[in-house]
Each structure stands twice: as C-alpha cells, then as structure tokens.
Amino acid sequence: MHKQCQCGEPMGLELRKVIYASKVEILHVPVFSCPSCFSSEVLQHVTKDIKELLQSLGSKPAPRRISFARNHELAEIIRKLILEEADNPHVDWQSALEERMELRINLLLDLYRYARSLGDEEWMSDVEKRLLQLSGFTSKSVLTNTKN
Ligand SMILES: [Zn+2]
C-alpha cells in the first residue's frame, strides 16, 4: 500500500524535523523514507504549505520551534495515526487514514456552519483554510505520494 521506492523497497511514512536557516526547527513534517537505500521525499500534499510557512518566517528568523502538524490538518491526522497505530501490525493504513480524514472534514463542516451562524467571518475563513488542507485528494494518493 505504501509508496514504493525506486530501489523496489516499500517506503515508510514518518514525521521528521526540518531545520530552517539553522535556527528554526519545524517538527512533524510528513516524509516518506526508504529503510534500504535511505532516499526520502516530503509528502507532496503538504509541500506548498511548508513553503508558505518558511516564507512567512522571512530570511532572518528568530530561533524557535514550530509544529507543522499544529498548522496543517493532514499533517496532524498523520501525526496521530502514526502515534496510535505504529505498533499495530494489522492496521489498514488506507482505511484508517480515510476514516480519520472523513471524521475531521465532517467536524470542520459543522464548525463552519456554526461560525457562519454567528457571522464570525474570521473563524469561517480559518475553517475554510483547514478544509482545503484536507480536500481534493484521496487517502490512497497520500500513501502513494501521488497527486490524486
Ligand atoms: Zn530505496
């Protein structure tokens, strides 16, 4: 089910720390890595958002530590999934991921309706941004690191 490496081995999905400008630590970045040849690639569903986050830090950022998962719905779902299921050899990653994505989307839609009923536009646009981080792709595309 997981993405296959160029060398033929299955790649594992894990969370890594990325250091930016030798000062900022970005935690919980979803990365596929190969245990055999050690090649790795960032989950492409989040690359655009990571770039935006780095750009928002500017060229001379103050030293700090940021959790990417706290800023990104898909990364947060993956963080929890790995945390809770890593030791479960029978887990079906695709259905587990799909289920969690669906639950989260439903919750966000409820929040969106609630924010709209209050006329809270700032909240609405925050929820909208979060929904976008979870839409337009399938759980299969995440686990194979392909676009759709
Ligand atoms: Zn490999």
Coordinates of N, CA and C and ligand atoms in Angstrom, one line a residue:
M1 N 0.8 -1.2 0.0 CA 0.0 0.0 0.0 C 0.9 1.3 0.0
H2 N 1.9 1.2 0.8 CA 2.8 2.4 0.8 C 3.5 2.6 -0.4
K3 N 4.0 3.8 -0.6 CA 4.8 4.2 -1.8 C 6.0 3.2 -1.9
Q4 N 6.3 2.9 -3.2 CA 7.4 2.1 -3.4 C 8.6 2.9 -3.9
C5 N 9.8 2.6 -3.3 CA 11.0 3.3 -3.6 C 11.5 2.9 -5.0
Q6 N 12.3 3.8 -5.6 CA 13.0 3.4 -6.9 C 13.8 2.1 -6.8
C7 N 14.3 1.8 -5.6 CA 15.1 0.6 -5.4 C 14.2 -0.6 -5.2
G8 N 12.8 -0.4 -5.2 CA 11.9 -1.6 -5.1 C 11.4 -1.8 -3.7
E9 N 12.0 -1.2 -2.7 CA 11.5 -1.5 -1.3 C 10.3 -0.5 -1.0
P10 N 9.4 -1.0 -0.1 CA 8.4 0.0 0.3 C 8.9 1.1 1.2
M11 N 8.4 2.3 1.0 CA 8.9 3.4 1.8 C 8.0 3.6 3.0
G12 N 8.5 4.0 4.1 CA 7.7 4.2 5.3 C 7.3 5.7 5.4
L13 N 6.1 6.0 5.9 CA 5.7 7.4 6.1 C 6.1 7.7 7.6
E14 N 6.9 8.8 7.8 CA 7.3 9.2 9.1 C 7.3 10.7 9.2
L15 N 7.5 11.2 10.5 CA 7.5 12.6 10.7 C 8.9 13.0 11.0
R16 N 9.4 14.0 10.3 CA 10.8 14.5 10.5 C 10.8 15.9 11.0
K17 N 12.0 16.2 11.5 CA 12.3 17.6 11.9 C 13.1 18.3 10.7
V18 N 12.6 19.4 10.3 CA 13.3 20.2 9.3 C 13.9 21.4 9.9
I19 N 15.2 21.7 9.7 CA 15.8 22.9 10.3 C 15.9 24.0 9.2
Y20 N 15.4 25.1 9.5 CA 15.4 26.2 8.5 C 16.3 27.4 9.0
A21 N 17.1 27.9 8.1 CA 18.0 29.0 8.3 C 18.9 28.7 9.6
S22 N 19.2 27.5 9.8 CA 19.9 26.9 11.0 C 19.4 27.4 12.4
K23 N 18.2 27.9 12.4 CA 17.6 28.4 13.6 C 16.2 27.9 14.0
V24 N 15.4 27.7 13.0 CA 14.0 27.4 13.2 C 13.9 25.9 13.0
E25 N 13.4 25.2 14.0 CA 13.1 23.8 13.9 C 11.6 23.6 13.6
I26 N 11.3 22.9 12.4 CA 10.0 22.6 12.1 C 9.7 21.2 12.3
L27 N 8.9 20.9 13.3 CA 8.6 19.5 13.7 C 7.5 18.9 12.9
H28 N 7.4 17.6 12.9 CA 6.2 16.9 12.4 C 6.0 17.1 10.9
V29 N 7.0 17.1 10.1 CA 6.9 17.2 8.6 C 6.8 15.8 8.1
P30 N 5.7 15.4 7.4 CA 5.5 14.1 6.9 C 6.4 13.8 5.7
V31 N 7.2 12.7 5.8 CA 8.2 12.4 4.8 C 8.2 10.9 4.6
F32 N 8.3 10.5 3.3 CA 8.5 9.1 3.0 C 10.0 8.8 3.0
S33 N 10.4 7.7 3.6 CA 11.8 7.3 3.5 C 11.9 5.8 3.3
C34 N 13.0 5.5 2.7 CA 13.3 4.1 2.4 C 14.3 3.5 3.3
P35 N 14.0 2.4 4.0 CA 14.9 1.9 5.0 C 16.1 1.2 4.3
S36 N 16.0 0.9 3.0 CA 17.0 0.2 2.3 C 18.1 1.1 1.7
C37 N 17.7 2.1 0.9 CA 18.7 3.0 0.3 C 18.7 4.4 0.9
F38 N 17.9 4.6 1.9 CA 17.9 5.9 2.7 C 17.4 7.1 1.8
S39 N 16.8 6.9 0.7 CA 16.3 8.1 0.0 C 15.0 8.5 0.6
S40 N 14.7 9.8 0.5 CA 13.5 10.3 1.1 C 12.8 11.4 0.3
E41 N 11.5 11.6 0.5 CA 10.8 12.7 -0.1 C 9.7 13.2 0.7
V42 N 9.5 14.5 0.7 CA 8.4 15.1 1.5 C 7.1 14.7 0.9
L43 N 6.1 14.5 1.7 CA 4.7 14.2 1.2 C 4.3 15.4 0.3
Q44 N 4.0 15.1 -0.9 CA 3.7 16.3 -1.8 C 2.5 17.1 -1.5
H45 N 1.5 16.5 -0.8 CA 0.3 17.2 -0.4 C 0.5 18.3 0.5
V46 N 1.7 18.4 1.1 CA 2.0 19.5 2.1 C 3.1 20.4 1.7
T47 N 3.8 20.1 0.5 CA 5.0 20.9 0.2 C 4.7 22.4 0.0
K48 N 3.5 22.6 -0.6 CA 3.2 24.0 -0.9 C 3.0 24.8 0.5
D49 N 2.3 24.1 1.4 CA 2.1 24.7 2.7 C 3.4 24.9 3.5
I50 N 4.3 23.9 3.4 CA 5.6 24.1 4.1 C 6.3 25.3 3.5
K51 N 6.3 25.4 2.2 CA 7.0 26.6 1.5 C 6.4 27.9 2.0
E52 N 5.1 27.9 2.1 CA 4.4 29.2 2.6 C 4.8 29.5 4.1
L53 N 4.9 28.4 4.9 CA 5.3 28.6 6.3 C 6.7 29.1 6.3
L54 N 7.6 28.6 5.5 CA 9.0 29.0 5.5 C 9.1 30.5 5.1
Q55 N 8.3 30.8 4.0 CA 8.3 32.2 3.5 C 7.8 33.2 4.6
S56 N 6.8 32.7 5.3 CA 6.3 33.6 6.4 C 7.3 33.9 7.5
L57 N 8.3 33.1 7.6 CA 9.3 33.3 8.6 C 10.4 34.3 8.2
G58 N 10.5 34.6 6.9 CA 11.4 35.6 6.5 C 12.8 35.0 6.4
S59 N 13.8 35.9 6.0 CA 15.1 35.4 5.7 C 16.0 35.4 7.0
K60 N 15.6 36.1 8.0 CA 16.3 36.2 9.3 C 15.4 35.9 10.5
P61 N 15.0 34.6 10.5 CA 14.0 34.3 11.6 C 14.7 34.2 13.0
A62 N 13.9 34.5 14.0 CA 14.4 34.3 15.4 C 14.3 32.8 15.6
P63 N 15.3 32.3 16.5 CA 15.3 30.9 16.8 C 14.0 30.4 17.4
R64 N 13.4 29.4 16.9 CA 12.1 28.9 17.5 C 11.8 27.5 17.0
R65 N 10.8 27.0 17.6 CA 10.4 25.6 17.2 C 8.9 25.6 16.9
I66 N 8.6 25.1 15.7 CA 7.2 25.2 15.3 C 6.8 23.7 15.0
S67 N 5.5 23.4 15.3 CA 5.0 22.1 14.9 C 4.2 22.3 13.6
F68 N 4.7 21.7 12.6 CA 3.9 21.8 11.3 C 2.5 21.2 11.4
A69 N 2.5 20.1 12.2 CA 1.1 19.4 12.4 C 0.1 20.4 13.0
R70 N 0.6 21.3 13.9 CA -0.4 22.2 14.5 C -0.9 23.2 13.5
N71 N -0.2 23.4 12.4 CA -0.6 24.3 11.4 C -1.2 23.6 10.2
H72 N -1.3 22.3 10.2 CA -1.8 21.6 9.0 C -2.6 20.4 9.3
E73 N -3.9 20.4 8.8 CA -4.8 19.3 9.2 C -4.3 17.9 8.8
L74 N -3.8 17.8 7.6 CA -3.4 16.5 7.1 C -2.2 16.0 7.9
A75 N -1.3 16.9 8.2 CA -0.1 16.5 8.9 C -0.5 16.1 10.4
E76 N -1.5 16.7 10.9 CA -2.0 16.4 12.3 C -2.6 15.0 12.3
I77 N -3.4 14.7 11.2 CA -4.0 13.4 11.1 C -3.0 12.3 11.0
I78 N -2.0 12.6 10.2 CA -0.9 11.6 10.0 C -0.1 11.5 11.3
R79 N 0.1 12.6 12.0 CA 0.9 12.5 13.3 C 0.1 11.6 14.3
K80 N -1.2 11.8 14.4 CA -2.0 11.0 15.3 C -2.0 9.5 14.9
L81 N -2.2 9.3 13.6 CA -2.3 8.0 13.0 C -1.0 7.2 13.3
I82 N 0.2 7.8 13.1 CA 1.4 7.1 13.4 C 1.6 6.9 14.9
L83 N 1.2 7.9 15.7 CA 1.3 7.7 17.1 C 0.5 6.6 17.6
E84 N -0.7 6.4 17.1 CA -1.6 5.5 17.7 C -1.5 4.1 17.0
E85 N -1.1 4.0 15.8 CA -1.1 2.8 15.1 C 0.2 2.2 14.7
A86 N 1.3 2.9 15.0 CA 2.6 2.4 14.6 C 2.9 1.0 15.1
D87 N 2.4 0.6 16.2 CA 2.8 -0.7 16.8 C 1.7 -1.8 16.4
N88 N 0.7 -1.4 15.6 CA -0.3 -2.3 15.2 C 0.0 -2.9 13.9
P89 N 0.4 -4.2 13.8 CA 0.8 -4.8 12.6 C -0.3 -5.0 11.6
H90 N -1.6 -5.0 12.1 CA -2.7 -5.3 11.3 C -3.4 -4.1 10.7
V91 N -2.9 -2.9 11.0 CA -3.7 -1.8 10.6 C -3.7 -1.6 9.1
D92 N -4.9 -1.3 8.6 CA -5.0 -1.0 7.2 C -4.9 0.5 7.0
W93 N -3.7 0.9 6.6 CA -3.4 2.4 6.6 C -4.3 3.2 5.8
Q94 N -4.7 2.6 4.6 CA -5.6 3.4 3.8 C -6.9 3.7 4.4
S95 N -7.6 2.6 4.9 CA -8.9 2.9 5.5 C -8.8 3.7 6.8
A96 N -7.7 3.4 7.6 CA -7.6 4.2 8.8 C -7.4 5.7 8.5
L97 N -6.6 6.0 7.5 CA -6.4 7.4 7.1 C -7.7 8.0 6.5
E98 N -8.4 7.2 5.7 CA -9.6 7.7 5.1 C -10.7 8.0 6.1
E99 N -10.8 7.1 7.1 CA -11.8 7.3 8.2 C -11.5 8.6 8.9
R100 N -10.2 8.8 9.3 CA -9.8 10.0 10.1 C -10.0 11.2 9.3
M101 N -9.7 11.2 8.0 CA -10.0 12.4 7.1 C -11.4 12.7 7.1
E102 N -12.3 11.7 6.9 CA -13.7 11.9 6.8 C -14.3 12.5 8.1
L103 N -13.9 11.9 9.2 CA -14.3 12.4 10.5 C -14.0 13.9 10.7
R104 N -12.7 14.2 10.4 CA -12.2 15.6 10.5 C -13.0 16.5 9.6
I105 N -13.2 16.1 8.4 CA -13.9 17.0 7.4 C -15.3 17.3 7.9
N106 N -16.0 16.2 8.4 CA -17.3 16.4 9.0 C -17.3 17.4 10.1
L107 N -16.4 17.2 11.0 CA -16.3 18.1 12.2 C -16.0 19.6 11.7
L108 N -15.1 19.7 10.7 CA -14.8 21.1 10.3 C -16.1 21.7 9.6
L109 N -16.8 20.9 8.9 CA -18.1 21.4 8.2 C -19.1 21.9 9.3
D110 N -19.2 21.1 10.4 CA -20.0 21.5 11.5 C -19.6 22.8 12.1
L111 N -18.3 22.9 12.3 CA -17.7 24.2 12.8 C -18.0 25.4 11.9
Y112 N -17.8 25.1 10.6 CA -18.0 26.1 9.6 C -19.5 26.7 9.7
R113 N -20.4 25.7 9.7 CA -21.8 26.1 9.9 C -22.1 26.9 11.1
Y114 N -21.4 26.5 12.2 CA -21.6 27.2 13.5 C -21.0 28.6 13.4
A115 N -19.8 28.7 12.8 CA -19.2 30.0 12.7 C -20.0 30.9 11.8
R116 N -20.6 30.4 10.7 CA -21.5 31.1 9.8 C -22.7 31.6 10.6
S117 N -23.3 30.8 11.4 CA -24.5 31.2 12.2 C -24.2 32.3 13.1
L118 N -22.9 32.4 13.6 CA -22.5 33.5 14.4 C -22.1 34.8 13.6
G119 N -21.9 34.6 12.3 CA -21.5 35.7 11.4 C -20.0 36.0 11.7
D120 N -19.2 35.0 12.2 CA -17.8 35.2 12.5 C -17.0 34.9 11.3
E121 N -16.7 36.0 10.5 CA -16.0 35.7 9.2 C -14.6 35.3 9.4
E122 N -13.9 35.8 10.4 CA -12.5 35.4 10.6 C -12.4 33.9 10.9
W123 N -13.3 33.4 11.7 CA -13.4 32.0 12.1 C -13.7 31.2 10.8
M124 N -14.7 31.7 10.0 CA -15.1 31.0 8.8 C -13.9 30.8 7.9
S125 N -13.1 31.8 7.7 CA -12.0 31.7 6.8 C -10.9 30.8 7.3
D126 N -10.8 30.8 8.6 CA -9.8 29.8 9.2 C -10.2 28.4 9.0
V127 N -11.5 28.1 9.2 CA -12.0 26.7 9.0 C -12.0 26.4 7.5
E128 N -12.2 27.4 6.6 CA -12.2 27.1 5.2 C -10.8 26.7 4.8
K129 N -9.8 27.4 5.3 CA -8.4 27.1 5.1 C -8.0 25.7 5.5
R130 N -8.5 25.3 6.7 CA -8.3 23.9 7.2 C -9.0 22.9 6.3
L131 N -10.2 23.2 5.8 CA -10.9 22.2 5.0 C -10.1 22.0 3.7
L132 N -9.5 23.1 3.1 CA -8.7 23.0 1.9 C -7.5 22.0 2.1
Q133 N -7.0 22.0 3.3 CA -5.8 21.2 3.6 C -6.2 19.7 3.5
L134 N -7.5 19.4 3.5 CA -7.9 18.0 3.5 C -8.7 17.6 2.3
S135 N -8.9 18.5 1.3 CA -9.7 18.2 0.2 C -9.0 18.1 -1.1
G136 N -9.6 17.5 -2.1 CA -9.0 17.4 -3.4 C -8.1 16.2 -3.6
F137 N -8.1 15.3 -2.6 CA -7.2 14.1 -2.8 C -7.8 13.0 -2.0
T138 N -7.3 11.8 -2.3 CA -7.7 10.6 -1.6 C -6.7 10.1 -0.6
S139 N -7.1 9.2 0.3 CA -6.1 8.6 1.3 C -5.1 7.8 0.5
K140 N -5.5 7.2 -0.6 CA -4.6 6.4 -1.4 C -3.5 7.3 -2.0
S141 N -3.9 8.4 -2.5 CA -2.9 9.3 -3.1 C -1.9 9.8 -2.0
V142 N -2.3 9.9 -0.8 CA -1.4 10.3 0.3 C -0.4 9.2 0.5
L143 N -0.9 8.0 0.6 CA 0.0 6.9 0.9 C 1.0 6.5 -0.2
T144 N 0.6 6.8 -1.4 CA 1.5 6.5 -2.6 C 2.2 7.8 -3.0
N145 N 1.9 8.9 -2.3 CA 2.6 10.2 -2.6 C 2.4 10.6 -4.1
T146 N 1.2 10.4 -4.6 CA 0.8 10.9 -5.9 C -0.2 12.0 -5.8
K147 N -0.5 12.7 -6.9 CA -1.3 13.9 -6.8 C -2.8 13.6 -6.5
N148 N -3.4 12.5 -7.1 CA -4.8 12.3 -6.8 C -5.2 11.1 -6.0
Ligands
ZN1 ZN 15.1 2.7 -1.7

